[in-house]
Coordinates of C-alpha atoms and ligand atoms in Angstrom, one line a residue:
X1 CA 16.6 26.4 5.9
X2 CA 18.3 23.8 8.3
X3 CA 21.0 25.6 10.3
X4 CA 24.2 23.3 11.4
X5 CA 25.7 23.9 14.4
X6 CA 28.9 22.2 14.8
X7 CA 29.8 21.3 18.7
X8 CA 32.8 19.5 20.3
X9 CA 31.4 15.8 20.8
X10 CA 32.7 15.6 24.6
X11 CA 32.5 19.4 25.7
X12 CA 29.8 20.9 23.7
X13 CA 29.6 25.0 23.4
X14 CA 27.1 26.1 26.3
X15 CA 25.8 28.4 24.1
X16 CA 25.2 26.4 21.0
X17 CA 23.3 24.0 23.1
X18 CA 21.0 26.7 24.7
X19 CA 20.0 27.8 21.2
X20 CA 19.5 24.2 20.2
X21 CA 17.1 23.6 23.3
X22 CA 15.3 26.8 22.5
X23 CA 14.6 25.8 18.9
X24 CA 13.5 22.6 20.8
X25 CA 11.1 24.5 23.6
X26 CA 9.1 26.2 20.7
X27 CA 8.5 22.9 18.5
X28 CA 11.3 22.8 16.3
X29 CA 13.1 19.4 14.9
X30 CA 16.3 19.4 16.1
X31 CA 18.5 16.7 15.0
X32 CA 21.2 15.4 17.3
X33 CA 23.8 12.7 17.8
X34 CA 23.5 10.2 20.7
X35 CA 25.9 7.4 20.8
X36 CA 23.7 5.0 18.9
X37 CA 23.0 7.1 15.6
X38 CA 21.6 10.7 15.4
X39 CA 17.6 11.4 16.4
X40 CA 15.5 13.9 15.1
X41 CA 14.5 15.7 18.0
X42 CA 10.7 17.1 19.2
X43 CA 9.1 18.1 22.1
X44 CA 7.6 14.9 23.2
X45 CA 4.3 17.0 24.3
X46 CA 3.5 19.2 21.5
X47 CA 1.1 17.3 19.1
X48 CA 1.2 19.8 16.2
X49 CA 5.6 19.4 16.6
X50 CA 5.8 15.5 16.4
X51 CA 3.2 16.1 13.8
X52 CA 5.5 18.0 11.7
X53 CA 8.3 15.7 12.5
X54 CA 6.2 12.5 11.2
X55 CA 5.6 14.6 8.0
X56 CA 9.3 15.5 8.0
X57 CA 10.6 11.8 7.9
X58 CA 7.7 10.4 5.9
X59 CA 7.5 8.5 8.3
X60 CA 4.2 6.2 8.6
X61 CA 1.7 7.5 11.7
X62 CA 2.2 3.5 13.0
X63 CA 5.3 3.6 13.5
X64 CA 5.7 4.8 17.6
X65 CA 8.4 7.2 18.6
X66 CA 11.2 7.1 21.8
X67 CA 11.2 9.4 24.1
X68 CA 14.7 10.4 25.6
X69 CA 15.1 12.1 28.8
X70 CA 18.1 13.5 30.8
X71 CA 17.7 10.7 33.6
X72 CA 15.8 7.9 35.4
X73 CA 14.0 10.4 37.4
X74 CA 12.6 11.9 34.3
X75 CA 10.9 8.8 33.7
X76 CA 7.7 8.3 35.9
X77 CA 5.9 11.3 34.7
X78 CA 5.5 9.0 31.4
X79 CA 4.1 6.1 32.5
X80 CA 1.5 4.8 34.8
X81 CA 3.7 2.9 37.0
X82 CA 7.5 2.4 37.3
X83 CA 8.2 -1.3 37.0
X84 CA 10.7 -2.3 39.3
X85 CA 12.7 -4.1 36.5
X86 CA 12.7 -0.7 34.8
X87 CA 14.8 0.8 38.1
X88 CA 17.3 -1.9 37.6
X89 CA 17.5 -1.9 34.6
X90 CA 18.4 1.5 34.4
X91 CA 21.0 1.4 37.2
X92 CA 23.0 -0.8 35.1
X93 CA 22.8 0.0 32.0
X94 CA 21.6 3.7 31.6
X95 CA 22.6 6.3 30.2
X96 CA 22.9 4.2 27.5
X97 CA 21.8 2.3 24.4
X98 CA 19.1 0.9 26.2
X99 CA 15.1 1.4 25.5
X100 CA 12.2 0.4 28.1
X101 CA 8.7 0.3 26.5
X102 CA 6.5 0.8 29.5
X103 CA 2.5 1.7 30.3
X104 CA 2.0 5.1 28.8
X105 CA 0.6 7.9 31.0
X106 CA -2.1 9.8 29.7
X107 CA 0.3 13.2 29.1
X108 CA 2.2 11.2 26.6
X109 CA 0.6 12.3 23.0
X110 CA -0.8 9.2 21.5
X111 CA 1.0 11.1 18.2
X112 CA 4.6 9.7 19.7
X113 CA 3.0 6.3 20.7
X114 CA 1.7 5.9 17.6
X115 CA -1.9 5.6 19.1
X116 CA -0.3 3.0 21.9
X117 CA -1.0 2.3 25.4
X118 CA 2.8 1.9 25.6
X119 CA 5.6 4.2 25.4
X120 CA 9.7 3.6 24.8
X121 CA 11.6 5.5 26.9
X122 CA 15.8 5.9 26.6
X123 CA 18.5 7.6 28.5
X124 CA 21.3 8.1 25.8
X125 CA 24.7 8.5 26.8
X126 CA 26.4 11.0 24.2
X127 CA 27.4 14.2 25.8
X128 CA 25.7 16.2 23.2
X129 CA 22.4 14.8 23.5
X130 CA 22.7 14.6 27.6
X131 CA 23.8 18.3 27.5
X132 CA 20.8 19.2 25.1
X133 CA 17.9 17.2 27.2
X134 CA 19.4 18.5 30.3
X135 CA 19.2 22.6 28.4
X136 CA 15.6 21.6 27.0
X137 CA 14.2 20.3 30.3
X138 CA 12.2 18.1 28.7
X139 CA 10.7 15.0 27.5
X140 CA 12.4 15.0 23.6
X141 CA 10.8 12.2 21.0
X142 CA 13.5 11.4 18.6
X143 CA 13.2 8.7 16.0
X144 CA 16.4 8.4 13.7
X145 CA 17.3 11.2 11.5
X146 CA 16.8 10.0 8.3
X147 CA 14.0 10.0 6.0
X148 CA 12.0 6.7 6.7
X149 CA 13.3 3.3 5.0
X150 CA 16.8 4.7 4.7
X151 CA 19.6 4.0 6.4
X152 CA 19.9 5.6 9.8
X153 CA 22.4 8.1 9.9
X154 CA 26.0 8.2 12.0
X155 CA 26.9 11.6 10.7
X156 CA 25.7 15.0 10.3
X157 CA 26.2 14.5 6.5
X158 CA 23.7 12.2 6.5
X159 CA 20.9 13.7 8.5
X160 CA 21.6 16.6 5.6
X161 CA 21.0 14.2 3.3
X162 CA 18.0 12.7 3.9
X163 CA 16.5 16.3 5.7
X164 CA 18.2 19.6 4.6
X165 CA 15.6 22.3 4.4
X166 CA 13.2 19.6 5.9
X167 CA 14.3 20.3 9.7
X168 CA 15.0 23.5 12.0
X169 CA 18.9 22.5 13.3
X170 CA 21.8 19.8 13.1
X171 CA 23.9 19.7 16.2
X172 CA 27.3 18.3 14.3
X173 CA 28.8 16.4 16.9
X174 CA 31.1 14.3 14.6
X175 CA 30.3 10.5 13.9
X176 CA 28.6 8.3 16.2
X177 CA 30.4 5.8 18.0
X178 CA 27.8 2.7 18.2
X179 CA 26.4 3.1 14.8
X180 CA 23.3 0.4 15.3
X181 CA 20.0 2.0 16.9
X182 CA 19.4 1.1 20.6
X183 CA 18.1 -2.5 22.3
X184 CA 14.2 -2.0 22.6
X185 CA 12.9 -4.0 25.4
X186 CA 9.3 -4.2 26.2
X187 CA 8.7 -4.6 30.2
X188 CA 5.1 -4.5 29.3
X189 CA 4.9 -8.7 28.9
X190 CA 6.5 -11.4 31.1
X191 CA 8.7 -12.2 30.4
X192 CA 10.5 -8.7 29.4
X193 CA 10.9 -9.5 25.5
X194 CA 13.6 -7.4 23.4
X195 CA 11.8 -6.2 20.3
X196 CA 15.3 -4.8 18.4
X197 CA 18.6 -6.3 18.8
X198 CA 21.1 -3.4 19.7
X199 CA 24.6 -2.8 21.8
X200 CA 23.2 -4.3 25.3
X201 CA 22.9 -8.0 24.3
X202 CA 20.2 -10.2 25.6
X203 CA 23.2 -11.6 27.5
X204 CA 23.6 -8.4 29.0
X205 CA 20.1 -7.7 29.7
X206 CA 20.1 -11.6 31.2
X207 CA 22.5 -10.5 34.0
X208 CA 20.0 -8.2 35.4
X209 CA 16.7 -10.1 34.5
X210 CA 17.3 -13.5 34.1
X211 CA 14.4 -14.3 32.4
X212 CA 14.5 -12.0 29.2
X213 CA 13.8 -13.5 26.0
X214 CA 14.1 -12.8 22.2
X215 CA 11.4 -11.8 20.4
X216 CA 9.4 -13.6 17.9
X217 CA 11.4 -13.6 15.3
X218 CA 9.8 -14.9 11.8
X219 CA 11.0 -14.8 8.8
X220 CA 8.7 -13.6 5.7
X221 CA 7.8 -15.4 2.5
X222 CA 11.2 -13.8 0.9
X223 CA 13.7 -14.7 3.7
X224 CA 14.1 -11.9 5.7
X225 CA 14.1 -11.8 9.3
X226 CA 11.1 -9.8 11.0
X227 CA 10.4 -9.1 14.3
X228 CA 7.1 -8.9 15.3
X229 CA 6.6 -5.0 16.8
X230 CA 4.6 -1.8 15.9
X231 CA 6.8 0.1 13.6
X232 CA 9.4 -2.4 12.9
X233 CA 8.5 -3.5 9.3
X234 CA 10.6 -5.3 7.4
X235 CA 11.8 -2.9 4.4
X236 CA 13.6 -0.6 6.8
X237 CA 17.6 0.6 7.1
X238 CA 17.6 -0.3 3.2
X239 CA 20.0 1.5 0.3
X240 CA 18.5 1.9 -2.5
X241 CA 20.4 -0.5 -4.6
X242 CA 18.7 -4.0 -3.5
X243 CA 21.4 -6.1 -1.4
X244 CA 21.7 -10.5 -1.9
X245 CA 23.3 -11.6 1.5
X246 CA 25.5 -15.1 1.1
X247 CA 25.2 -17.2 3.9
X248 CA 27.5 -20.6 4.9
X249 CA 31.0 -21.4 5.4
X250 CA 33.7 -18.7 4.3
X251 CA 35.4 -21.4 1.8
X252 CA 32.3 -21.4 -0.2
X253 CA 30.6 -18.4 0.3
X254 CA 33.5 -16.0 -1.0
X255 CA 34.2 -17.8 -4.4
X256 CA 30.1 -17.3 -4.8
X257 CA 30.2 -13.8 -3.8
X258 CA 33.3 -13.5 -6.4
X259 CA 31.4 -15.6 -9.3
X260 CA 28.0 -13.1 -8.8
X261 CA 30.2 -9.8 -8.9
X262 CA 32.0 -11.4 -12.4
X263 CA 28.8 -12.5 -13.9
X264 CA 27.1 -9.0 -13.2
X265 CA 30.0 -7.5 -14.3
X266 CA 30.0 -8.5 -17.6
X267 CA 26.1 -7.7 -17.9
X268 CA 27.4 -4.6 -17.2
X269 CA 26.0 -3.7 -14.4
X270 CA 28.0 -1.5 -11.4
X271 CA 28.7 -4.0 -8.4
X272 CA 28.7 -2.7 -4.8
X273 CA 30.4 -5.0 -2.1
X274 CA 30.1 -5.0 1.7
X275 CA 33.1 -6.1 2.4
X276 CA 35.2 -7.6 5.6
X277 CA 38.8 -6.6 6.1
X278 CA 39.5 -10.3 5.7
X279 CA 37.7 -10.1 1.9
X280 CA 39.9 -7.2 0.4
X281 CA 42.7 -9.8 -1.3
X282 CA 40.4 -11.1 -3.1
X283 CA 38.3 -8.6 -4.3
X284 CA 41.7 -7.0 -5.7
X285 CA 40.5 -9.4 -8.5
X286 CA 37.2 -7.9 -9.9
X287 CA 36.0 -4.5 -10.7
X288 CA 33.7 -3.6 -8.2
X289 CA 32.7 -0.6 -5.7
X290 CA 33.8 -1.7 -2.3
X291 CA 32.4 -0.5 1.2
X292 CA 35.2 -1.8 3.6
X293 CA 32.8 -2.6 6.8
X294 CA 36.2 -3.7 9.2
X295 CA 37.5 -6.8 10.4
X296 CA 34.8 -9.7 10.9
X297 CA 36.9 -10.2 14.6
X298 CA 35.8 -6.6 15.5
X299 CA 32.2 -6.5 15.9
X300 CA 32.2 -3.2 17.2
X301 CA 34.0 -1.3 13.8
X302 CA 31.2 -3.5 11.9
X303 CA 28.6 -2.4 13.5
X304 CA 29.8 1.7 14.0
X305 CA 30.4 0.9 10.1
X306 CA 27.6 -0.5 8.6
X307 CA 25.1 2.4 7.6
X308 CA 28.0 4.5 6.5
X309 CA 28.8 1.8 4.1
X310 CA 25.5 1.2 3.0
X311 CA 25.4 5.1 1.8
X312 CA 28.3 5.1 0.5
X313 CA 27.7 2.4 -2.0
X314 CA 24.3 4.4 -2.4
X315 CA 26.6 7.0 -3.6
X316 CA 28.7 5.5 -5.6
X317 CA 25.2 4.7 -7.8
X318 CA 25.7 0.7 -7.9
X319 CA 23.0 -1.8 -9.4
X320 CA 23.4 -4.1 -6.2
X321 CA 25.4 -4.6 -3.6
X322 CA 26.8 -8.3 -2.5
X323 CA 27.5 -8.9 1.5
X324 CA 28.9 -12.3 3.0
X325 CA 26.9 -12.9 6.5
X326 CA 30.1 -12.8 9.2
X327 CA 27.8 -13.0 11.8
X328 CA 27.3 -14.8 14.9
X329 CA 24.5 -15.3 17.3
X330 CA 25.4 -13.7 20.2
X331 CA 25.8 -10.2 21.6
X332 CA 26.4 -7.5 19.3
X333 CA 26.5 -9.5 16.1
X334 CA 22.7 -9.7 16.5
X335 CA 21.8 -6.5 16.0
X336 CA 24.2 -6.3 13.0
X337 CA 22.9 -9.1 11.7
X338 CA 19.0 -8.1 12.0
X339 CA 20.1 -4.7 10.2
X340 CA 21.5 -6.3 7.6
X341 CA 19.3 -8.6 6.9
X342 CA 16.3 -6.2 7.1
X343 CA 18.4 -3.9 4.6
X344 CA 18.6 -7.4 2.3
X345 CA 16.4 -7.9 -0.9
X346 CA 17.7 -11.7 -1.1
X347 CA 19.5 -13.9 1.3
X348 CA 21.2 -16.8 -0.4
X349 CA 22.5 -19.8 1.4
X350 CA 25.8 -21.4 -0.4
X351 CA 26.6 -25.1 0.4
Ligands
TXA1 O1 19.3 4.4 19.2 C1 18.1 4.7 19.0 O2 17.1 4.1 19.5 C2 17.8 5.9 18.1 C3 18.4 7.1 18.8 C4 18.0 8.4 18.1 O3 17.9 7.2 20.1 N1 16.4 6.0 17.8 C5 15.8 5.2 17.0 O4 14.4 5.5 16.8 O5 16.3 4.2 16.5 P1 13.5 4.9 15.7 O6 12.3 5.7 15.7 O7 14.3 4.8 14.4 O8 13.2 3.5 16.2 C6 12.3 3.4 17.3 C7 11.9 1.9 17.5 C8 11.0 1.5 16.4 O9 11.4 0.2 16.0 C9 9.6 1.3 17.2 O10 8.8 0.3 16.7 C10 10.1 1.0 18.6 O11 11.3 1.7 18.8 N2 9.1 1.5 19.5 C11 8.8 2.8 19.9 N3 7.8 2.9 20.7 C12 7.4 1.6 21.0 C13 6.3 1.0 21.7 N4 5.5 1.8 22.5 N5 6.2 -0.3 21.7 C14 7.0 -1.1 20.9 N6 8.0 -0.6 20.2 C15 8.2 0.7 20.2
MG2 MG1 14.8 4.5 12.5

């Protein structure tokens, strides 16, 4: 049986959060939101618990964890040495959406590191999850709460989708506000290299460390972006409906878009669109199952947006879902982007 404890997002029940932490002290999976998505909470030191969690998730053993902690202080008992980057990095931008892949010390399970020498470490900013680390005391491993390959989930809903009867607790705290998983960046090569796109742009991270670069992105035989990192294979975040992305200029790429949705259509198949504010008018003209994402000016809503859509659709029990690319490459829209893209079964570029 999962048990769902429902908290107030910005004052959470003292209470409720003691029992959550408890659950958490004797090995439990306690899921959570933080203000990326929600994480499926262990303690980082009990083997046989992240164990269980792994199983939970069906999640692959290569795939490393993060570990969250209530504060910078929290951090040096996990690795061998504190890089100095790491301190100011964390200054700026912590509590936040903001991993640090460091040197793993030897009391970090090589069951969360995936069998590592490193280990990702985060800070997250959601009162729920800072009241619950700071009620635990202790280091908490939390991968996203859904089961693995699926779309990450921004409500409590989804966790119980994916998990119910597979976990100990859900602490509802309502939807999450940043809805794409946090920036990883790995201080373990120089220079620092971010390994996921997330909210703190390499822009952002540029301010601090000047010299922080991209990560080798490649793109596989099929089109789809990849980065190359433990864990972060490239069928990941997907529905299960396949998605075709349509890339190029607005003026071209909607009346494609429009043109696949007729055609399957009238092969009878049940159409699923992402869809932009800016796109409702015209889908008004076709019969299809529409996830409205926002407005392509607000990368924000997109992004807090995306994985909610992508479930509904699921949902809704399309063949296939169609998307037009809105993105851009910069900030935010990068990390939208690589989800959606990693989600994709196709990517077509219209000229
Ligand atoms: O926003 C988030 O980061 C959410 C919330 C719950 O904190 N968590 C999350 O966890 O997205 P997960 O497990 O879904 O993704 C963890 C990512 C994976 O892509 C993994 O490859 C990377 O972090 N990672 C973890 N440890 C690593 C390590 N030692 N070296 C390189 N990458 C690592
Ligand atoms: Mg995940």
């Amino acid at each position: 049986m999962t048990e769902v404890v429902r908290v107030d997002a910005a004052r959470p029940n003292h209470e409720d959060i003691s029992r959550a932490a408890e659950c958490l002290r004797r090995g439990g999976l306690v899921a959570f939101p933080t203000e990326t998505v929600y994480g499926l909470g262990v303690h980082a030191l009990d083997r046989a618990a992240v164990r269980r969690l792994f199983q939970a998730k069906g999640r692959p053993a290569n795939d490393p964890l993060i570990v969250h902690v209530s504060s910078f202080a929290q951090v040096a008992p996990l690795v061998v040495a504190l890089p100095e980057q790491a301190a100011l990095l964390a200054a700026r931008f912590w509590p936040g959406p903001l991993t640090l892949v460091m040197r793993r010390a030897p009391s970090v399970p090589l069951e969360v590191t995936a069998g590592l020498e490193t280990v990702a470490v985060r800070v997250p900013a959601h009162p729920v999850a800072r009241a619950l680390l700071l009620a635990a005391a202790l280091p908490v491993a939390a991968p996203s709460a859904n089961l693995f390959s699926r779309p990450s989930p921004t409500r409590a809903a989804h966790v119980l989708d994916d998990l119910d009867g597979r976990i100990d607790m859900v602490v509802d705290g309502g939807p999450t506000q940043g809805g794409v998983e946090s920036t990883v960046l790995d201080l373990t090569v120089d220079p620092p290299a971010v390994l996921r796109p997330g909210a703190i742009s390499v822009e952002m991270l540029r301010t601090v460390i000047p010299a922080v670069r991209l990560g080798v992105v490649r793109a596989t035989a099929d089109g789809r972006a990849a980065i190359a990192s433990p864990g972060l294979l490239s069928k990941h975040y997907a529905p299960r409906a396949p998605i075709t992305i349509y890339q190029g200029e607005p003026a071209a790429v909607r009346p494609a878009l429009l043109a696949a949705a007729r055609e399957a259509v009238a092969a009878g198949l049940r159409v699923g669109v992402l869809a932009t504010t800016e796109d409702m008018p015209m889908l008004s003209q076709v019969p299809v199952v529409i996830a409205e994402l926002g407005s392509e000016y607000d990368v924000e809503a997109i992004a807090a947006r995306l994985y909610a859509a992508l479930r509904e659709l699921d949902a809704a029990q399309v063949d296939l879902i169609l998307a037009r690319d809105v993105s851009q490459d910069a900030g935010l829209w990068r990390a939208v982007r690589d989800r959606l893209h990693r989600a994709a079964a196709r990517v077509t570029a219209i000229d």
